[in-house]
Every structure is written in structure tokens, then in C-alpha cells.
Short mmCIF file of C-alpha atoms in Angstrom, two decimals:
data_model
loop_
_atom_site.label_atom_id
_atom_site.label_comp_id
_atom_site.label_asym_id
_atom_site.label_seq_id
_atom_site.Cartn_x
_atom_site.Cartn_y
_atom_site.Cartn_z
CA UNK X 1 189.00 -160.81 25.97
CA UNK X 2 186.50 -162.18 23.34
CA UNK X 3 183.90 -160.26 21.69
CA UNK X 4 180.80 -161.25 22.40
CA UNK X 5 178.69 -161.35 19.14
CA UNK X 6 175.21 -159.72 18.80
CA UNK X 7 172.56 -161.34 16.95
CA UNK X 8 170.81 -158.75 14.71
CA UNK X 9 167.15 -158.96 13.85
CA UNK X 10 165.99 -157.87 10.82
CA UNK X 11 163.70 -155.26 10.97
CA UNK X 12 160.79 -156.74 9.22
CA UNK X 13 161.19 -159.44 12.18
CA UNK X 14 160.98 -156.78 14.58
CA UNK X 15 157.58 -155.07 13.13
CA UNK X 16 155.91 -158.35 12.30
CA UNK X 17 153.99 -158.92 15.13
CA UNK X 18 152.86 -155.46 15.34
CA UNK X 19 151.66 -155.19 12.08
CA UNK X 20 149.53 -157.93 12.78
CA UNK X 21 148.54 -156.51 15.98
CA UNK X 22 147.19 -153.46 13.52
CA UNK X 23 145.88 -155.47 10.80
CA UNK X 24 143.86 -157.41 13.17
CA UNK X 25 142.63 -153.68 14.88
CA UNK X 26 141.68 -152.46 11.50
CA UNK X 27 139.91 -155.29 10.33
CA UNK X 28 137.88 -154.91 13.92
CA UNK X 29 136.96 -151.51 13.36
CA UNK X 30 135.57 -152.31 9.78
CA UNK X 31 133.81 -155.08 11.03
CA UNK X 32 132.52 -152.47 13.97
CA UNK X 33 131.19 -150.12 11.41
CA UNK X 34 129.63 -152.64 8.78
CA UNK X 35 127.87 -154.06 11.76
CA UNK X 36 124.03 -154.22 11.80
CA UNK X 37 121.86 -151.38 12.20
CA UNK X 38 118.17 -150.66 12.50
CA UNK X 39 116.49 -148.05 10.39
CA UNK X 40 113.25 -146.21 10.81
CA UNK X 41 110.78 -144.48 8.30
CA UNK X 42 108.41 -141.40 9.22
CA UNK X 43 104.88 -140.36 8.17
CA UNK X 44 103.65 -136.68 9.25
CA UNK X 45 100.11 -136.35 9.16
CA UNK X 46 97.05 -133.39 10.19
CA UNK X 47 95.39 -134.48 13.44
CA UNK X 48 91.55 -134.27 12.84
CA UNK X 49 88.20 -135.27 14.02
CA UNK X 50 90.31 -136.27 18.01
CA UNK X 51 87.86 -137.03 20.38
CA UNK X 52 91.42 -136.61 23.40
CA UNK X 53 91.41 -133.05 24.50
CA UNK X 54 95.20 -133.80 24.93
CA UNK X 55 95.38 -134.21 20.97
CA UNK X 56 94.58 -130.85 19.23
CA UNK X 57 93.13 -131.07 15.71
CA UNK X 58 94.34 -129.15 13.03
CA UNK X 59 98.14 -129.78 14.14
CA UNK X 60 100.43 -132.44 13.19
CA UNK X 61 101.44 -135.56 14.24
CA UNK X 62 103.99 -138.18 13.30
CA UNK X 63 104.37 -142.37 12.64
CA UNK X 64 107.42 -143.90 12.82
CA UNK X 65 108.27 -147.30 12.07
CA UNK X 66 111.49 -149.14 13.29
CA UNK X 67 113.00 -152.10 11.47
CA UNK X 68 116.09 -154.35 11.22
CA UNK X 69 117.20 -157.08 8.93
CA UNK X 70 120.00 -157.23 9.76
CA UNK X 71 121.76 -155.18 6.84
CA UNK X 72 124.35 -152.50 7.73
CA UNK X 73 123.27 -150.33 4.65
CA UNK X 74 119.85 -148.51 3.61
CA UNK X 75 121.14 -148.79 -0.03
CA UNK X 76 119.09 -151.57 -1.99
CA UNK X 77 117.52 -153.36 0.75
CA UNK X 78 114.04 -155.09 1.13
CA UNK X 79 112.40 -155.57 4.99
CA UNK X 80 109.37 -157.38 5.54
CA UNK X 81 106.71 -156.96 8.17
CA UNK X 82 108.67 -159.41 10.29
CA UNK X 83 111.57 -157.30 10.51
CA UNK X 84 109.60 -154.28 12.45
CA UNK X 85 110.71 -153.79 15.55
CA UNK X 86 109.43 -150.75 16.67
CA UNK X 87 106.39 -148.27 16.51
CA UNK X 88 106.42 -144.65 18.06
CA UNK X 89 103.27 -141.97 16.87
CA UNK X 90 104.10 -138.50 18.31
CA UNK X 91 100.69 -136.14 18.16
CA UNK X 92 100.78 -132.27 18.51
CA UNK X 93 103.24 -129.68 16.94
CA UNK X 94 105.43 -129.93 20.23
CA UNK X 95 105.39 -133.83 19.90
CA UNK X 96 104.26 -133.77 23.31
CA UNK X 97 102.12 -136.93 23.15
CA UNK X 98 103.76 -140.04 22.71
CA UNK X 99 102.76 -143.26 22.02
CA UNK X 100 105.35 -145.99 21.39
CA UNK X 101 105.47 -149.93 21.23
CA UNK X 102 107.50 -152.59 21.06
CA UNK X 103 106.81 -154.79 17.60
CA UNK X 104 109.04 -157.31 18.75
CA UNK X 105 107.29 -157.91 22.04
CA UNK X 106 103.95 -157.36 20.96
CA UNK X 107 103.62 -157.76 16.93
CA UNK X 108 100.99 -156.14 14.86
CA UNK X 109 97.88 -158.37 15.81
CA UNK X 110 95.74 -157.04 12.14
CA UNK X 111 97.00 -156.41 8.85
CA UNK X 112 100.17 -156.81 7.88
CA UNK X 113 101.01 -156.82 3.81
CA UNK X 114 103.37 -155.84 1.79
CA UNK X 115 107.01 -154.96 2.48
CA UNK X 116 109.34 -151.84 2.66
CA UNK X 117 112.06 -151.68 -0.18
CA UNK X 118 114.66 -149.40 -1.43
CA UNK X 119 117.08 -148.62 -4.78
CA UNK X 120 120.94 -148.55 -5.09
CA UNK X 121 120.78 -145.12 -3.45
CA UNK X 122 118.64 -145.53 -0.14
CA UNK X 123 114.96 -144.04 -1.79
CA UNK X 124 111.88 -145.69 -1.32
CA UNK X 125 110.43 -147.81 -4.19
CA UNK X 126 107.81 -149.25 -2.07
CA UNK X 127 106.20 -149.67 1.26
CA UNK X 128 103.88 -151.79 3.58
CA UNK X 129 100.34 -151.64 2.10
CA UNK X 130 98.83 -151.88 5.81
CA UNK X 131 100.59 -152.48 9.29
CA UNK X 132 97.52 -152.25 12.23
CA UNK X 133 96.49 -153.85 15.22
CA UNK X 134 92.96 -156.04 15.97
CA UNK X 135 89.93 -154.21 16.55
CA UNK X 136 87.82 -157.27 17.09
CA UNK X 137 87.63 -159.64 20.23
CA UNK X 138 90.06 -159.35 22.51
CA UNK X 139 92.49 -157.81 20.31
CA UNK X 140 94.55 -154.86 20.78
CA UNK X 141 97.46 -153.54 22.38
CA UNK X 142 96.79 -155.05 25.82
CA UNK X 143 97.51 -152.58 29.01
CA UNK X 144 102.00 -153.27 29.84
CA UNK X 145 102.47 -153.57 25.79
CA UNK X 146 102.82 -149.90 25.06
CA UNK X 147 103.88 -146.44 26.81
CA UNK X 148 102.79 -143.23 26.38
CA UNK X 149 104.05 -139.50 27.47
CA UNK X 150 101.42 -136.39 28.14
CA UNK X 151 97.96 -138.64 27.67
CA UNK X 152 96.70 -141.76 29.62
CA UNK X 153 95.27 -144.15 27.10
CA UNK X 154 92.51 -146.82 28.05
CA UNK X 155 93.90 -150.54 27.14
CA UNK X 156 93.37 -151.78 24.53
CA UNK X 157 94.54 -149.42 22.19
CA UNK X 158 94.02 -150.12 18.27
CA UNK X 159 96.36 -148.47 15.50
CA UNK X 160 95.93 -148.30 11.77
CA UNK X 161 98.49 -147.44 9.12
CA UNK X 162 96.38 -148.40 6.01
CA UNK X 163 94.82 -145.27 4.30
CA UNK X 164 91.88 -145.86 6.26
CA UNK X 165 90.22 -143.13 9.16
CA UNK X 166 90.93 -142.86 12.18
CA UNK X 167 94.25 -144.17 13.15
CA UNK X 168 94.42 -144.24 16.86
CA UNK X 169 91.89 -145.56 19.11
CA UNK X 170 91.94 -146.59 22.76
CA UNK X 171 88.84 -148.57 24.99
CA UNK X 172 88.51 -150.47 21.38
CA UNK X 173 85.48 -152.28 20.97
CA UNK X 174 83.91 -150.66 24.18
CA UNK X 175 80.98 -147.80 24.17
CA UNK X 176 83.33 -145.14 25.35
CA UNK X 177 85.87 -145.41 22.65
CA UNK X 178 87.72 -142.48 21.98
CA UNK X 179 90.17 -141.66 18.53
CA UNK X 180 91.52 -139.04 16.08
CA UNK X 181 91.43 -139.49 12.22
CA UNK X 182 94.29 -137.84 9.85
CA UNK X 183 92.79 -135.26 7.77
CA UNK X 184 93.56 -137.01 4.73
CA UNK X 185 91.56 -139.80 5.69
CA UNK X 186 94.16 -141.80 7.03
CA UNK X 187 98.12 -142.63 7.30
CA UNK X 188 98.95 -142.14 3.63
CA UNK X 189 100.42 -145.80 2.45
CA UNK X 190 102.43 -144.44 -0.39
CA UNK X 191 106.43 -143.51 -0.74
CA UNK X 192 105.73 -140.07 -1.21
CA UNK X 193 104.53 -139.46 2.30
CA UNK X 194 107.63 -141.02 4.01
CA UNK X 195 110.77 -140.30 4.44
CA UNK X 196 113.30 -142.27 3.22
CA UNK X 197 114.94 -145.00 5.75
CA UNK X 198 117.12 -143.42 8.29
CA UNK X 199 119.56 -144.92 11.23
CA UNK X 200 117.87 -145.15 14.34
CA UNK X 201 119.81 -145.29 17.47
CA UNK X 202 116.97 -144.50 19.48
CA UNK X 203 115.27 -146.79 22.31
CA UNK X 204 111.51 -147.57 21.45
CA UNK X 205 110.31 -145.30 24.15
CA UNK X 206 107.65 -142.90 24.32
CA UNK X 207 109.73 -140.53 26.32
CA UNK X 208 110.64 -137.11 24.21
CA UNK X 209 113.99 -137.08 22.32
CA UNK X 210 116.66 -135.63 24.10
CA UNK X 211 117.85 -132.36 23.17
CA UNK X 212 120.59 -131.52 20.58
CA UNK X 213 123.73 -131.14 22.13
CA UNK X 214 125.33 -127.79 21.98
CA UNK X 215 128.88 -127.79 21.25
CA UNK X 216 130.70 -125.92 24.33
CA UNK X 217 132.68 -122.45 23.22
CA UNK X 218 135.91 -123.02 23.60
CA UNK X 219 137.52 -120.74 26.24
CA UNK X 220 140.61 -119.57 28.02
CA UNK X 221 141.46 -120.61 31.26
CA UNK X 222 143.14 -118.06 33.92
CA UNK X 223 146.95 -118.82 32.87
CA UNK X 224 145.71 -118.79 28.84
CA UNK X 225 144.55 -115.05 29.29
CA UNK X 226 147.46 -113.73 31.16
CA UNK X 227 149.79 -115.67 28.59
CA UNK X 228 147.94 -113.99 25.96
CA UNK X 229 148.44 -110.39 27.47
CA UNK X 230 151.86 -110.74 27.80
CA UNK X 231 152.00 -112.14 24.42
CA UNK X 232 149.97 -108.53 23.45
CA UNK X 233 152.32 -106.49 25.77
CA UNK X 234 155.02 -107.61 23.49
CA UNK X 235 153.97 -106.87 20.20
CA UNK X 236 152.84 -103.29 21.55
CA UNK X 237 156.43 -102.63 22.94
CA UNK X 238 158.21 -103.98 19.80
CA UNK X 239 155.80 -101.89 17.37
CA UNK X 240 156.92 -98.69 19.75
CA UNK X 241 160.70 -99.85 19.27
CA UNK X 242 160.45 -99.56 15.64
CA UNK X 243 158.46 -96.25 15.58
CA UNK X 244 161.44 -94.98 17.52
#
């Protein structure tokens, strides 16, 4: 009866296709990770001079700018008022007044100079001389524009990062307008008084950050303990075994 032959493969023909199949996974995952990424910059500031009883003067308060140009990398990188995306002021020492909006919805209707840069390591080597809204006309953040969390704010609402007092005002360019100042006399437009860029994986939302998430204890289940006593049991009788 013949023998039947049996062709052999080589087995560089029989991985190929798989290390393709992992090539082409790998190459994903870097292109995954180099992907583009917004970054945001903070300012914390001394509320004073607040005409809202729901913002207390002498605490602190927060600006945060959002921005993306489409760079995966803080390192060496220069953004330009066009690339803000995002603006979120947090008031108090719980950061229990929010006000946030959406730059790319509703742009910065005032001044907007300068631009945001950074060195080979990710520091700030300069920053926006002034990002603010209108105060004159019918300018302003227009009521459906913004959101806010623990005060209600009359539309329009003005903003002003420029060094100049005050720096948040609602009902602008009526007779009841209300605001708060910085006790500096203004958001500080320098790189000392920000923090360097940062990702942001946030939504631009006025709601509170979630909590940090606490890391569960592991524990052992019903069959893990009795396991372990028996395990215990048995060093105990084998130390008594050797005493005897």
C-alpha cells in the first residue's frame, strides 16, 4: 500500500500571518496612545470684593482653561486662542460653585491675544495676555451658552482673564450687575500663576469632579478562609510532630 506523502510547512510559513496579525495590533495600540489629547492649564486666585452671597470672599477660587491642537504631547508645543475649547471657574474652598463654558460653541466674544507655549519638557514659557468675553452691547455669554452648579447667574454673564478687576460678572451692562474681583486685582496673566499644561479627560461641565476612586481591599471569600485554616492546622500539627 503506498505511502501517502505529507507536505511539510516551514515554520516561518506557519507564523507569518500571525506575526502580521501582531505587528498590525501593535502598531494600533501606538497609534491609540500617540493619539490627540486636550490639555488644560489652572489659575487659583483669592475671591474678593463678591457682591453673590453664594461666593465667599477671602477664599479661593480657580480658572481653568481647556485646549487642543491636536498634539499628543505637552512637551514643546504652542496653542493659540483658537485652539481653546473649554472654560470652567470653580469659586469657594469646597469648589462648590461652578461655572463652565463651552469655547468651541460659544468663543471668547472680547480679548483674545497672545498664545500659550511650552519648552522640551512641558513648562510654561508663555501664556495668553487676555482671554474675556464682551461687556458692551449685546455681548456676553448669552443665557443656554454656559452652566453653572450651587449659584444661578443672570444672562449675560461677562468673564475676564487679563490682570484686570473683577473677573466675573453676570446682568452685564444692566443696573443690577453683580461680580467678585481677585484680590490681586485680577486673574494673574503670567506663567508663574499657572500650572503647567495637564491632560484633561474631563467633560466641560460645571458639575463637581467625581470622587477619587478607592481601590477595593482585597479579601477572602468563604472557601479562601477555610483553605487557609486548614493550611494553618497543618503547620501547627507538623511543628508538634517535630517537638515530639
Amino acid at each position: 500500500m503506498p505511502i501517502q506523502s505529507q507536505m511539510i510547512m516551514p515554520r516561518s510559513t506557519l507564523h507569518h500571518p500571525w506575526r502580521r496579525t501582531l505587528t498590525a495590533l501593535a502598531l494600533a495600540s501606538a497609534s491609540a496612545v500617540a493619539s490627540a489629547a486636550p490639555y488644560a492649564i489652572s489659575y487659583q486666585g483669592t475671591i474678593d470684593d463678591s457682591d453673590f452671597p453664594e461666593i465667599i470672599n477671602g477664599q479661593t477660587y480657580t480658572v481653568t482653561f481647556v485646549f487642543d491642537n491636536g498634539g499628543s504631547s505637552a512637551n514643546s508645543q504652542t496653542w493659540t486662542g483658537a485652539n481653546l475649547t473649554c472654560t470652567i471657574w470653580r469659586m469657594n474652598n469646597a469648589r462648590n460653585v461652578i461655572f463652565a463654558q463651552d469655547l468651541v460653541a460659544t468663543p471668547p466674544s472680547g480679548s483674545l491675544s497672545g498664545s500659550l507655549t511650552t519648552d522640551a519638557s512641558g513648562a510654561l514659557t508663555a501664556i495668553f495676555s487676555a482671554v474675556t468675553t464682551q461687556t458692551t452691547g449685546s455681548g456676553g455669554v448669552p443665557a443656554g451658552a454656559y452652566a453653572t452648579t450651587g449659584i444661578t447667574l443672570t444672562a449675560p454673564v461677562a468673564w475676564y482673564a487679563n490682570s484686570g478687576n473683577r473677573v466675573l460678572y453676570d446682568s452685564t451692562g444692566g443696573n443690577g450687575a453683580r461680580a467678585f474681583g481677585d484680590a490681586a486685582g485680577g486673574v494673574q496673566m503670567n506663567i508663574t500663576n499657572w500650572s503647567a499644561p495637564q491632560p484633561f479627560s474631563g467633560a466641560c461641565s460645571a458639575l463637581p469632579p467625581p470622587p477619587a476612586a478607592v481601590a477595593p481591599v482585597p479579601t477572602l471569600g468563604e472557601w479562601g478562609l477555610a483553605l487557609l485554616g486548614l493550611a494553618a492546622a497543618g503547620l501547627g500539627a507538623r511543628r508538634l510532630r517535630r517537638r515530639a
